[in-house]
Each structure stands twice: as C-alpha cells, then as structure tokens.
XYZ file of N, CA, C and O in Angstrom:
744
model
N 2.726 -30.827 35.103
C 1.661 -29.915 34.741
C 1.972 -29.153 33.450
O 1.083 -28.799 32.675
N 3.256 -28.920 33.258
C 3.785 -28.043 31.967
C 3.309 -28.732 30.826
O 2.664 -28.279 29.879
N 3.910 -30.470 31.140
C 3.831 -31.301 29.962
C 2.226 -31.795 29.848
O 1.990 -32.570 28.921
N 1.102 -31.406 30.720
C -0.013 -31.633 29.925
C -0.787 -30.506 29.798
O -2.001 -30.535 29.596
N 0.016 -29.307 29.933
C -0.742 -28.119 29.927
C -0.433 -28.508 28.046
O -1.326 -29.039 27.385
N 0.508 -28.253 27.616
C 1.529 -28.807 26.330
C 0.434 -29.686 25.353
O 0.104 -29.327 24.223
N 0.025 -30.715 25.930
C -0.763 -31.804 25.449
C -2.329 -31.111 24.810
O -3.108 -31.124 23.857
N -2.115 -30.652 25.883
C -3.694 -29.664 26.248
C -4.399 -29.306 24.486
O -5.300 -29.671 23.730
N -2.987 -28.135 24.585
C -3.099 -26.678 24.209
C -2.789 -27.602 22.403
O -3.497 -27.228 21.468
N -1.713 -28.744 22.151
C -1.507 -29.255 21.166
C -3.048 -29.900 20.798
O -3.850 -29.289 20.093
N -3.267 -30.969 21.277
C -4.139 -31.702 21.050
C -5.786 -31.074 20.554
O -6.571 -31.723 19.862
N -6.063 -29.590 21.135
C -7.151 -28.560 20.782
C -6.427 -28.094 19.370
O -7.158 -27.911 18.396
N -4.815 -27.874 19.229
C -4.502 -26.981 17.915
C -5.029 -27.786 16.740
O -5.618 -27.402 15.730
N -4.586 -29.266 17.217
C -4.678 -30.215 16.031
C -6.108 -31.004 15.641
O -6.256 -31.812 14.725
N -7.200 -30.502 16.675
C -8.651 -31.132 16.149
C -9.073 -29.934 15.759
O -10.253 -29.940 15.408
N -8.359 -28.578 15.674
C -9.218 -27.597 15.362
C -10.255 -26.906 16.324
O -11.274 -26.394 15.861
N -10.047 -26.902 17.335
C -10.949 -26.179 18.530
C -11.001 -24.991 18.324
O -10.005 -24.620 17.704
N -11.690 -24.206 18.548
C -11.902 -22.913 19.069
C -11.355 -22.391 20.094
O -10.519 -21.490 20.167
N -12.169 -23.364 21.368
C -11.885 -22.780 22.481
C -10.382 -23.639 22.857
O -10.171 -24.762 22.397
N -9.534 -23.018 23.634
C -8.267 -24.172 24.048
C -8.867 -24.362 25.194
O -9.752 -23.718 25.758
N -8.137 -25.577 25.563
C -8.635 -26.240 27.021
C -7.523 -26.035 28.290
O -7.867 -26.069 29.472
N -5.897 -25.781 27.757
C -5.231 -25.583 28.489
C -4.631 -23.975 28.632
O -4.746 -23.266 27.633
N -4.078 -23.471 29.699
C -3.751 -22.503 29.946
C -2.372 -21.583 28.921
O -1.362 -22.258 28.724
N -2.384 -20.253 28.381
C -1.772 -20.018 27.767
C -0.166 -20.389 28.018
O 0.274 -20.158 29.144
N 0.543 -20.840 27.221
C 1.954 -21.257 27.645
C 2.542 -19.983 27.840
O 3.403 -20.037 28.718
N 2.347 -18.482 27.182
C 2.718 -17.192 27.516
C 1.936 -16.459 28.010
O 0.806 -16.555 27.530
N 2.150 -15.243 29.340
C 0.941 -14.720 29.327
C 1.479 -13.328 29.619
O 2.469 -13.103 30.316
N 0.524 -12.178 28.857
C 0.868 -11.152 28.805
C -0.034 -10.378 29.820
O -1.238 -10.623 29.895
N 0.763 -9.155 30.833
C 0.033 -8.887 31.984
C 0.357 -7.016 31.570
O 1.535 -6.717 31.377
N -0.378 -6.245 31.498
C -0.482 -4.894 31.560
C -0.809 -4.529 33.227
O -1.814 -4.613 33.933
N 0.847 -4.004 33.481
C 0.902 -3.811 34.782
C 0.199 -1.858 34.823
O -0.261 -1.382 35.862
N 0.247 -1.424 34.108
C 0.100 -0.131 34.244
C -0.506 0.349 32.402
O 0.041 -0.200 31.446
N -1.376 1.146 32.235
C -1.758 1.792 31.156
C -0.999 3.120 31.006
O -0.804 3.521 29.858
N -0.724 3.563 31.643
C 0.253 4.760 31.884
C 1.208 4.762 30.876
O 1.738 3.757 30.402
N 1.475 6.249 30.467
C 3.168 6.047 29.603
C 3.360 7.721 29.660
O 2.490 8.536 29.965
N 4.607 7.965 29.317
C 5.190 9.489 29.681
C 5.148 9.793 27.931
O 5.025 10.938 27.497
N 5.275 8.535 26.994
C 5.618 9.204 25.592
C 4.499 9.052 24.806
O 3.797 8.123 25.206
N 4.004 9.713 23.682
C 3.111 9.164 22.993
C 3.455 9.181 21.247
O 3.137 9.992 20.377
N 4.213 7.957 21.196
C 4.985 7.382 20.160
C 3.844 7.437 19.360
O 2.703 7.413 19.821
N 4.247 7.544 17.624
C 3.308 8.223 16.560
C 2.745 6.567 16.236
O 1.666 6.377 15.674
N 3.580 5.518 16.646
C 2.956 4.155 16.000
C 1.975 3.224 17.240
O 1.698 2.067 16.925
N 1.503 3.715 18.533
C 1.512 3.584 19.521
C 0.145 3.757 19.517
O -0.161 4.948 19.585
N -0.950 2.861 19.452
C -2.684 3.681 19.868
C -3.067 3.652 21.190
O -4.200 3.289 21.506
N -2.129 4.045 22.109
C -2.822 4.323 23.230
C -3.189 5.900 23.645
O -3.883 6.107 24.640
N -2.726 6.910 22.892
C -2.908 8.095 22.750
C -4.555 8.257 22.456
O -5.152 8.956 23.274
N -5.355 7.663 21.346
C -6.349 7.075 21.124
C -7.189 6.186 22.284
O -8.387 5.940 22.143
N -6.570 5.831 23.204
C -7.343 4.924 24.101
C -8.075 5.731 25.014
O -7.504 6.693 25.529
N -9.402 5.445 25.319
C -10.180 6.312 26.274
C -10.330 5.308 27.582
O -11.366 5.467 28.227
N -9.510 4.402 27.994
C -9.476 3.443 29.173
C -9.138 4.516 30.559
O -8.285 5.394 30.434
N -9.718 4.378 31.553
C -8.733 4.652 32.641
C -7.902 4.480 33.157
O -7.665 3.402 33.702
N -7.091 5.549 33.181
C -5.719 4.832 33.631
C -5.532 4.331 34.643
O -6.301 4.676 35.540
N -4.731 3.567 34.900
C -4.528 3.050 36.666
C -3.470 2.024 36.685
O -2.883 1.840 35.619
N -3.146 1.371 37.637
C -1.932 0.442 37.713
C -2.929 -0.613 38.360
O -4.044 -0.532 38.875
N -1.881 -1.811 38.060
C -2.448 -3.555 38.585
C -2.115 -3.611 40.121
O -0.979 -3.558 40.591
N -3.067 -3.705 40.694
C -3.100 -4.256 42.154
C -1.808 -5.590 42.763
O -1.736 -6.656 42.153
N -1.382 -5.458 43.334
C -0.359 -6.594 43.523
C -0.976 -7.511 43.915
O -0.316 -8.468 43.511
N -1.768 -7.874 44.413
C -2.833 -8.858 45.424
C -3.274 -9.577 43.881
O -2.647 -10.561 43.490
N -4.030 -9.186 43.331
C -4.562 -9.750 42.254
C -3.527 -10.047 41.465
O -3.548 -11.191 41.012
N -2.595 -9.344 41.149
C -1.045 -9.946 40.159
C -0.396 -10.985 40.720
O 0.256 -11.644 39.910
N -0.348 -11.464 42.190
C -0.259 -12.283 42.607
C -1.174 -13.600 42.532
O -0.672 -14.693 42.271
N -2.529 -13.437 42.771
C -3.504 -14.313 42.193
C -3.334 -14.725 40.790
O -2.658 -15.747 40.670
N -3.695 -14.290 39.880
C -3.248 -14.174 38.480
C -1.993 -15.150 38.469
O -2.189 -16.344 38.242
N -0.701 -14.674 38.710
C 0.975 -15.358 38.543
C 0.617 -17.042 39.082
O 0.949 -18.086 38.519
N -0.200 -16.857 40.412
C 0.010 -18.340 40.844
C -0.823 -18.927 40.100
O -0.113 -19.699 39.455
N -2.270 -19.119 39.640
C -3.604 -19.777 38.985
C -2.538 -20.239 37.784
O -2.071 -21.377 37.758
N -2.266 -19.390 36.962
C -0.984 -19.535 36.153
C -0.167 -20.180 35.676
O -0.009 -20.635 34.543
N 0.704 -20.253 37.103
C 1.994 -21.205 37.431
C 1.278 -22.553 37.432
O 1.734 -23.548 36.869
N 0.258 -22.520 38.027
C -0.430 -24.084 38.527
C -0.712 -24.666 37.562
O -0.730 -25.895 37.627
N -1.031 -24.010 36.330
C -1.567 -24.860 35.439
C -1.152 -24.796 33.987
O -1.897 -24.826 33.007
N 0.409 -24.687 34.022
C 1.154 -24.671 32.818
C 1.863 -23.605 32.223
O 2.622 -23.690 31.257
N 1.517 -22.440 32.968
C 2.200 -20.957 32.190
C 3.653 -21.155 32.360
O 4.046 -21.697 33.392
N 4.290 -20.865 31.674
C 5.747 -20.342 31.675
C 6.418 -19.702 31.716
O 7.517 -19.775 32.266
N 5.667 -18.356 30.782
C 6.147 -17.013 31.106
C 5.495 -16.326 31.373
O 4.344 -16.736 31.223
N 5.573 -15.135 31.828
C 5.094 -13.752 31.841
C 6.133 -12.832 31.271
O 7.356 -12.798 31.415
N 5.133 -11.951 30.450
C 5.184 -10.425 30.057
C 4.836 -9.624 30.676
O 3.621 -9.440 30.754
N 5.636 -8.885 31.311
C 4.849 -7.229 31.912
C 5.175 -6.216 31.396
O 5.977 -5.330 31.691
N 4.311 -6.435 30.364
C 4.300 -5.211 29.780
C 3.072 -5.303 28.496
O 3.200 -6.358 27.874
N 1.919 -4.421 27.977
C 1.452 -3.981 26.946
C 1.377 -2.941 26.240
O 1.992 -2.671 25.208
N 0.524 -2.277 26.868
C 0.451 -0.390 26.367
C 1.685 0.344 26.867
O 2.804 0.777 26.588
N 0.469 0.157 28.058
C 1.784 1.315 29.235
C 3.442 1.403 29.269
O 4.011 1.044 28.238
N 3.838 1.623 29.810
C 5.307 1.590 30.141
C 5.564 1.077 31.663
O 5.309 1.761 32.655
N 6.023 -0.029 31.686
C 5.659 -0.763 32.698
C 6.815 -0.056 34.132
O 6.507 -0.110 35.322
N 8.168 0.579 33.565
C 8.752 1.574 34.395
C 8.244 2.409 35.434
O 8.503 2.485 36.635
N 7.359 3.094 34.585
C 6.216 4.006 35.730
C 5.880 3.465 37.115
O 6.105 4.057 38.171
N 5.106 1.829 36.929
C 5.051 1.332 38.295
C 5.909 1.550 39.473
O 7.126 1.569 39.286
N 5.590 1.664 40.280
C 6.533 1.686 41.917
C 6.904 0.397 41.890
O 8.119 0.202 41.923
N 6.245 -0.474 41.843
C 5.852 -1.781 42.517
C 6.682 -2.974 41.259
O 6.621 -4.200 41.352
N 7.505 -2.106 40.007
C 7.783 -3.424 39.348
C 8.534 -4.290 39.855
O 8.240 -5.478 39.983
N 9.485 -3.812 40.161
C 10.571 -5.122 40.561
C 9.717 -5.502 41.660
O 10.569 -6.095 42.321
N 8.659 -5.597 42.341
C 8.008 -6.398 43.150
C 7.327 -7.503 42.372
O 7.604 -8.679 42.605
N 6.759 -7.279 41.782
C 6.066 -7.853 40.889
C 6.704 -8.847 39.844
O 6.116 -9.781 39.299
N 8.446 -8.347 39.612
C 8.917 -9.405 38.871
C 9.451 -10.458 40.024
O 9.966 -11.513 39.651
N 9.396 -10.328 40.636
C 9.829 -11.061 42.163
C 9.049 -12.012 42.489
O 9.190 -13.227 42.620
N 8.018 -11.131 42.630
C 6.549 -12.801 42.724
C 6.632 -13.176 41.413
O 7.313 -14.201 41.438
N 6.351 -12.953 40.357
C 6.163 -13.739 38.905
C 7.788 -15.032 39.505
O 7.418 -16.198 39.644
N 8.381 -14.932 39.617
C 9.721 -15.657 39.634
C 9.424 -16.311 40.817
O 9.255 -17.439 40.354
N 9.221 -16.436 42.102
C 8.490 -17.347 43.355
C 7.922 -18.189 43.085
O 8.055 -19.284 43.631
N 6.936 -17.889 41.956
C 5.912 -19.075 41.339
C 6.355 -19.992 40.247
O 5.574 -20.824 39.785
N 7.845 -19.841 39.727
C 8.242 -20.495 38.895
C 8.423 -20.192 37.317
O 8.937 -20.806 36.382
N 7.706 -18.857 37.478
C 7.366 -18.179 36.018
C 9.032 -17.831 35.512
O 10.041 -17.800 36.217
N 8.921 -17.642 34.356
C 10.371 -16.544 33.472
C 9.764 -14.975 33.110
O 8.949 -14.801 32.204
N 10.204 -14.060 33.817
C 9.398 -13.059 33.351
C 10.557 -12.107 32.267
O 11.769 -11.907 32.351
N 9.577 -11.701 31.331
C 9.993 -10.548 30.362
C 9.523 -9.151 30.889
O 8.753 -8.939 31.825
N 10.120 -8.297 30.129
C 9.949 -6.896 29.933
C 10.645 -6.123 29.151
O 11.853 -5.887 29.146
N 9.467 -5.599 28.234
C 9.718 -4.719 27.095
C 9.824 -2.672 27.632
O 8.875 -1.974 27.988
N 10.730 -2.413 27.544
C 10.618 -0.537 27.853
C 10.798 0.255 26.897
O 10.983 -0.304 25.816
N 10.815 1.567 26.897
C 11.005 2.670 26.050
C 12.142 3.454 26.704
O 12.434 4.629 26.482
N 12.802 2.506 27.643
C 13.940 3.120 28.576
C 14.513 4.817 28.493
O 15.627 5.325 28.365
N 13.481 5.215 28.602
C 13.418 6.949 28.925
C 13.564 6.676 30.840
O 14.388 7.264 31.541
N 12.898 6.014 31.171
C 12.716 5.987 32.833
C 14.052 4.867 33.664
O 14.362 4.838 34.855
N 14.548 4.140 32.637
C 15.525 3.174 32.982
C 16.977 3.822 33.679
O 18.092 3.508 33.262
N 16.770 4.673 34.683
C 18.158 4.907 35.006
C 19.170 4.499 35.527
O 19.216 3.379 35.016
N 20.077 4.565 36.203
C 20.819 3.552 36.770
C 20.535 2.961 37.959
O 21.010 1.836 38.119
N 19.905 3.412 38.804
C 19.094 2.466 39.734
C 18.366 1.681 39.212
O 18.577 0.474 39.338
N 17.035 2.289 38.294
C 16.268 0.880 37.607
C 17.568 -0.412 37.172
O 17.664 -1.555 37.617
N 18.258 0.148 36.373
C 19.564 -0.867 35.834
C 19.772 -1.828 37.095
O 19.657 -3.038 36.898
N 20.007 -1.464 38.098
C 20.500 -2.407 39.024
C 19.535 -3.352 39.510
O 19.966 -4.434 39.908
N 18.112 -3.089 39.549
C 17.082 -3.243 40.249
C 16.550 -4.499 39.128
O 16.055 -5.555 39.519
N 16.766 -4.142 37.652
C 16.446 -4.670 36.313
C 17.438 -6.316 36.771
O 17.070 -7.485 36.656
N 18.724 -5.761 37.283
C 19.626 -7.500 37.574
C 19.267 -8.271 38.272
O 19.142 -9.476 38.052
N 18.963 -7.469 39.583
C 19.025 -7.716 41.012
C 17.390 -8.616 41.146
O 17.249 -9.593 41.881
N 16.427 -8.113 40.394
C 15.423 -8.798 40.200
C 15.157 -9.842 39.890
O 14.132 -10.418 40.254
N 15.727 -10.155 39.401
C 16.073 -11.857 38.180
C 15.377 -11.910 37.188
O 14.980 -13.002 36.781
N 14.990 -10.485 36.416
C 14.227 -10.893 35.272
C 14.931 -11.491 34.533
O 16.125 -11.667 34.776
N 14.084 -12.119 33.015
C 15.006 -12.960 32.525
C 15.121 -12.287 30.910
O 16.098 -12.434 30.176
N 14.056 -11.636 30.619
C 13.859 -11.133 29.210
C 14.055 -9.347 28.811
O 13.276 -8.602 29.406
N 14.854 -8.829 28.038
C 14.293 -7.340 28.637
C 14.158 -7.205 27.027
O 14.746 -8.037 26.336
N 13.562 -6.399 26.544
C 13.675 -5.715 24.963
C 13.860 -4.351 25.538
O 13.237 -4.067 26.561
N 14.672 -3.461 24.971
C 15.139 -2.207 24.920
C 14.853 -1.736 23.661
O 15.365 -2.091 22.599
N 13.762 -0.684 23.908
C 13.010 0.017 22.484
C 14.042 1.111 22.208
O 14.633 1.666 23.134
N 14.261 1.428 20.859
C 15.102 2.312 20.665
C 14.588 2.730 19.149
O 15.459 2.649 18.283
N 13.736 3.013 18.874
C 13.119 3.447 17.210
C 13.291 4.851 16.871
O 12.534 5.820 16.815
N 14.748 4.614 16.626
C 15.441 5.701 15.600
C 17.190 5.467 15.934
O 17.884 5.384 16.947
N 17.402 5.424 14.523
C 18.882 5.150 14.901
C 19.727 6.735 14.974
O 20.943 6.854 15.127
N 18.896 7.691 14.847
C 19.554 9.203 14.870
C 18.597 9.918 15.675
O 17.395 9.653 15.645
N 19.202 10.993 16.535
C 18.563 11.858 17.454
C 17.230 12.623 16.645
O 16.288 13.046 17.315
N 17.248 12.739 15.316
C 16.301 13.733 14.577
C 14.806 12.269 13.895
O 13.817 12.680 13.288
N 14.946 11.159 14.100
C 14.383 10.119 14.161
C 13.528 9.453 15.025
O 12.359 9.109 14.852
N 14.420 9.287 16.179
C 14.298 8.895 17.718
C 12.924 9.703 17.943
O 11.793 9.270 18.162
N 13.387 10.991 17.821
C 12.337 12.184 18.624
C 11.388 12.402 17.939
O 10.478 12.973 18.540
N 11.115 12.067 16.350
C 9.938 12.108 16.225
C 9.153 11.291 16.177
O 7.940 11.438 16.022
N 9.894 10.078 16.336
C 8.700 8.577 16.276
C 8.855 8.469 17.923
O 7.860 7.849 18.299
N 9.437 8.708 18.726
C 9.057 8.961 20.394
C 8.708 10.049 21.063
O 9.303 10.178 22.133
N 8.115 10.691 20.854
C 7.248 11.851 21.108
C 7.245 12.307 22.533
O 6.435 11.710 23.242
N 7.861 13.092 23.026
C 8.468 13.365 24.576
C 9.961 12.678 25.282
O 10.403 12.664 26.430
N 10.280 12.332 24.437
C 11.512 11.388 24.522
C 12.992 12.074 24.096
O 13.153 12.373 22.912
N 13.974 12.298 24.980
C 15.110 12.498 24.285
C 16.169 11.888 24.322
O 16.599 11.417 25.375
N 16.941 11.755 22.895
C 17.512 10.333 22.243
C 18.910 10.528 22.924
O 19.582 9.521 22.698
N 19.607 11.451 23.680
C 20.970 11.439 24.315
C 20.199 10.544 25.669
O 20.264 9.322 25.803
N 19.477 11.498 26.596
C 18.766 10.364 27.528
C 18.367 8.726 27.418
O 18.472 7.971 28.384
N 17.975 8.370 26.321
C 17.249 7.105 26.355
C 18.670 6.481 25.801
O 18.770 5.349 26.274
N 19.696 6.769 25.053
C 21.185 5.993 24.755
C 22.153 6.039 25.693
O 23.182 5.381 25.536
N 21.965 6.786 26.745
C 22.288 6.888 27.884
C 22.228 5.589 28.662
O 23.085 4.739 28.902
N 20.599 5.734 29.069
C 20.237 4.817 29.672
C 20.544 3.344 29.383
O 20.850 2.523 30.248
N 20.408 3.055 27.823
C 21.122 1.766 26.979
C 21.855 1.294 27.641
O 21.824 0.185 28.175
N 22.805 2.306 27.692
C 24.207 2.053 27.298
C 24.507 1.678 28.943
O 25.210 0.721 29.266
N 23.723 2.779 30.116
C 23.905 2.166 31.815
C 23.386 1.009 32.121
O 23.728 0.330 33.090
N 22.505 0.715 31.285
C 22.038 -0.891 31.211
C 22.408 -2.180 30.884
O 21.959 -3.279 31.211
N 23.680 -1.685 29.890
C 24.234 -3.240 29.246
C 25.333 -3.097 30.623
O 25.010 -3.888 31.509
N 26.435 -2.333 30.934
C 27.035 -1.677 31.735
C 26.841 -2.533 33.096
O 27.715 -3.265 33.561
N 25.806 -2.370 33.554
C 25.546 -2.408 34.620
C 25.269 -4.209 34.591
O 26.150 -4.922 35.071
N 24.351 -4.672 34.165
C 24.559 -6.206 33.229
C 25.916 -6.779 33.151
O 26.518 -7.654 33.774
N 26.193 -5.977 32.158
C 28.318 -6.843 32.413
C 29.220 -6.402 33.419
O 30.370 -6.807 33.253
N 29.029 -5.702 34.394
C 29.147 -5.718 35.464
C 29.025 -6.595 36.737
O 29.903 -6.769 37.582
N 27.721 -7.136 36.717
C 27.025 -7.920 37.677
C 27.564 -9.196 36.796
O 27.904 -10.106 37.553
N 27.712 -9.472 35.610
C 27.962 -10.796 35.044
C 26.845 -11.521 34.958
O 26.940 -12.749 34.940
N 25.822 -11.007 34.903
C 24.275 -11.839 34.897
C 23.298 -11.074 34.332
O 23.578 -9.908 34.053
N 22.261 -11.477 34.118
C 20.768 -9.998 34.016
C 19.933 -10.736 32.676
O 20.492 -11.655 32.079
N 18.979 -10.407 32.382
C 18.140 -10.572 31.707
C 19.159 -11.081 29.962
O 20.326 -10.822 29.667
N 18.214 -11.757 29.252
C 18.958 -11.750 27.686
C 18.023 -10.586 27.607
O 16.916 -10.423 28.119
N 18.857 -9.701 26.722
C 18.323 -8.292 26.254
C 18.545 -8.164 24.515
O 19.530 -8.342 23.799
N 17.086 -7.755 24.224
C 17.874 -7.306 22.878
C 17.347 -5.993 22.144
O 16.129 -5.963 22.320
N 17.628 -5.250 21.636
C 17.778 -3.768 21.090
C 16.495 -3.878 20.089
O 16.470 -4.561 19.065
N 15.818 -3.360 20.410
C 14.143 -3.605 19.068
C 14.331 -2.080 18.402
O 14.273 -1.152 19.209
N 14.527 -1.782 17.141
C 13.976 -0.834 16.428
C 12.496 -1.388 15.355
O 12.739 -2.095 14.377
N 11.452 -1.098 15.584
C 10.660 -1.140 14.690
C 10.694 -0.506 13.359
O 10.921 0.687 13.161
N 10.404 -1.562 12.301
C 10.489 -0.751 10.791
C 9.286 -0.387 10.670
O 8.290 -1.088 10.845
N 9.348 1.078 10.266
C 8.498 1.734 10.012
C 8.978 2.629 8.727
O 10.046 2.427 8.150
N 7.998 3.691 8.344
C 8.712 4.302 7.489
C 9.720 5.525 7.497
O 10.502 5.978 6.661
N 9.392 5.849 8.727
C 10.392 6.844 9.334
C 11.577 6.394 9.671
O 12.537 7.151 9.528
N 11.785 4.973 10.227
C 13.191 4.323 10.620
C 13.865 3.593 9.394
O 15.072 3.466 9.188
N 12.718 3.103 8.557
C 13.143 2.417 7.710
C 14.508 2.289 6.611
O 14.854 1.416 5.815
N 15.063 3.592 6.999
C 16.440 3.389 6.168
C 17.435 3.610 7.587
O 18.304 4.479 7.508
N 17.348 3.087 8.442
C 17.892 2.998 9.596
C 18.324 2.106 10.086
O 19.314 1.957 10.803
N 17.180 1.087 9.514
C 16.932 -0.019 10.499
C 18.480 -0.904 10.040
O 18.674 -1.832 10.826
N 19.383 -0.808 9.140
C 20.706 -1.853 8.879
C 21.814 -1.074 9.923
O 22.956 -1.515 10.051
C-alpha cells in the first residue's frame, strides 16, 4: 500500500495534477490550539479559532484511514503546543499501533522530567526541541512567557533522560533565524 500510495502521489506530480490521488505520505495533526507562550514570530496570538483539543476517537479514525492508505508519518503538532494535551502520549501510542512514525515539535517550557520519560517510554520517533535564543535576554523576548533557565533545564532533562534509557526519539535543537536570533544562530 506504501509503494502505490508512492506511485499514486508520483505519477499525479509528474502529469501535473492538481488534485493528488494518493494519500499524503506526511500528515500533520493539530492535537490542541492551545499554547501557554505567545512567541513574537507565532500568528496564533492573531487567531480568533476556538480553542479546544482533538478528540481521541476521531484521532484514532484519522491515524488508521491513514495508515491504510499509505501515510507514514505523523506530526503532532501545529499551532498549539502539543504538551498541554493530557492525552499526548496516548495519542502517540495509537499513531504507532497503526504503523505510523510519529514526530513532535515543543517549546519545552512544559517538558519536565516526567514528560522526558513519557517522551521515551512512548516510542516517539521525531522530537524538535525549540529553543529561539541562544541567551536568556533573547530567549525571553522572542518567547513571550517563557523562562530561558526553565526551558534549558528541561533540554538538558531531556537529552539526559534519552541517554539514559539508551533509546528515544532522533531529536534535534531548532533555533529559528530571525532577526532577533540572528547573530546567535552560529
């Protein structure tokens, strides 16, 4: 199913379709709109959506339709901060039942050392760890409710806890260039 989801999705790139015929090979799932920070590069501060979190019943529907017909991965994560959820490591649990690889991107303000364990113990496979500012007087103003001893904290209980267990997600450290980080970012 992978290899003609593959065929699918090629064979529409290369006549020029519009519409594709096969199912996205990645798929990105906004488990929650929610977030505790409101980062200056971030338009959800701007968003007039209601907030609310993803139903598991339907995230489950969704993961399997999915799985069946070529997906590979999942993302949980868009706007929100997908931490907030109660229910994540549930949710990366079913995504992984169905065969999926799931990612997750944070702002690891909420990542404490329980999440850390929960982050292994889960089997995700992808994590990005946001960190946009390489100095405490940086950090805090391009993360807006955020403080930069807390969130390097958390980093740092996260790789920790990872080489510990000897397993866990490939992780990698995202600073966005912007112009505030931008002489940071080396």
């Amino acid at each position: 199913k992978e290899a003609l989801n593959r065929m699918r999705l090629a064979t529409d790139f290369l006549r020029g379709r519009e519409v594709a015929h096969g199912f996205p090979k990645h798929l990105r799932i906004e488990l929650t709109n929610r977030c505790n920070l409101a980062c200056i590069m971030c338009p959800i501060t701007e968003m007039d959506r209601t907030l609310g979190n993803m139903d598991l019943d339907l995230f489950r529907k969704v993961v399997a339709d999915a799985a069946a017909h070529g997906t590979t991965f999942v993302y949980l994560h868009a706007w929100g901060e997908s931490t907030i959820h109660r229910e994540l490591f549930t949710f990366v649990r079913e995504a992984k039942k169905v065969g999926l690889q799931v990612g997750l991107s944070t702002n690891c303000t909420l990542l404490d050392e329980k999440k850390a364990q929960e982050v292994v113990d889960s089997g995700l496979d992808f994590l990005i760890l946001s960190m946009d500012g390489a100095v405490k007087e940086t950090y805090e103003k391009v993360r807006k409710n955020a403080d930069f001893e807390i969130t390097r904290q958390n980093i740092t209980n996260m790789l920790a806890t990872k080489a510990r267990a000897g397993r866990g997600p490939f992780t990698v450290l995202q600073l966005i260039r912007m112009t505030e980080t931008d002489t940071e970012v080396d």
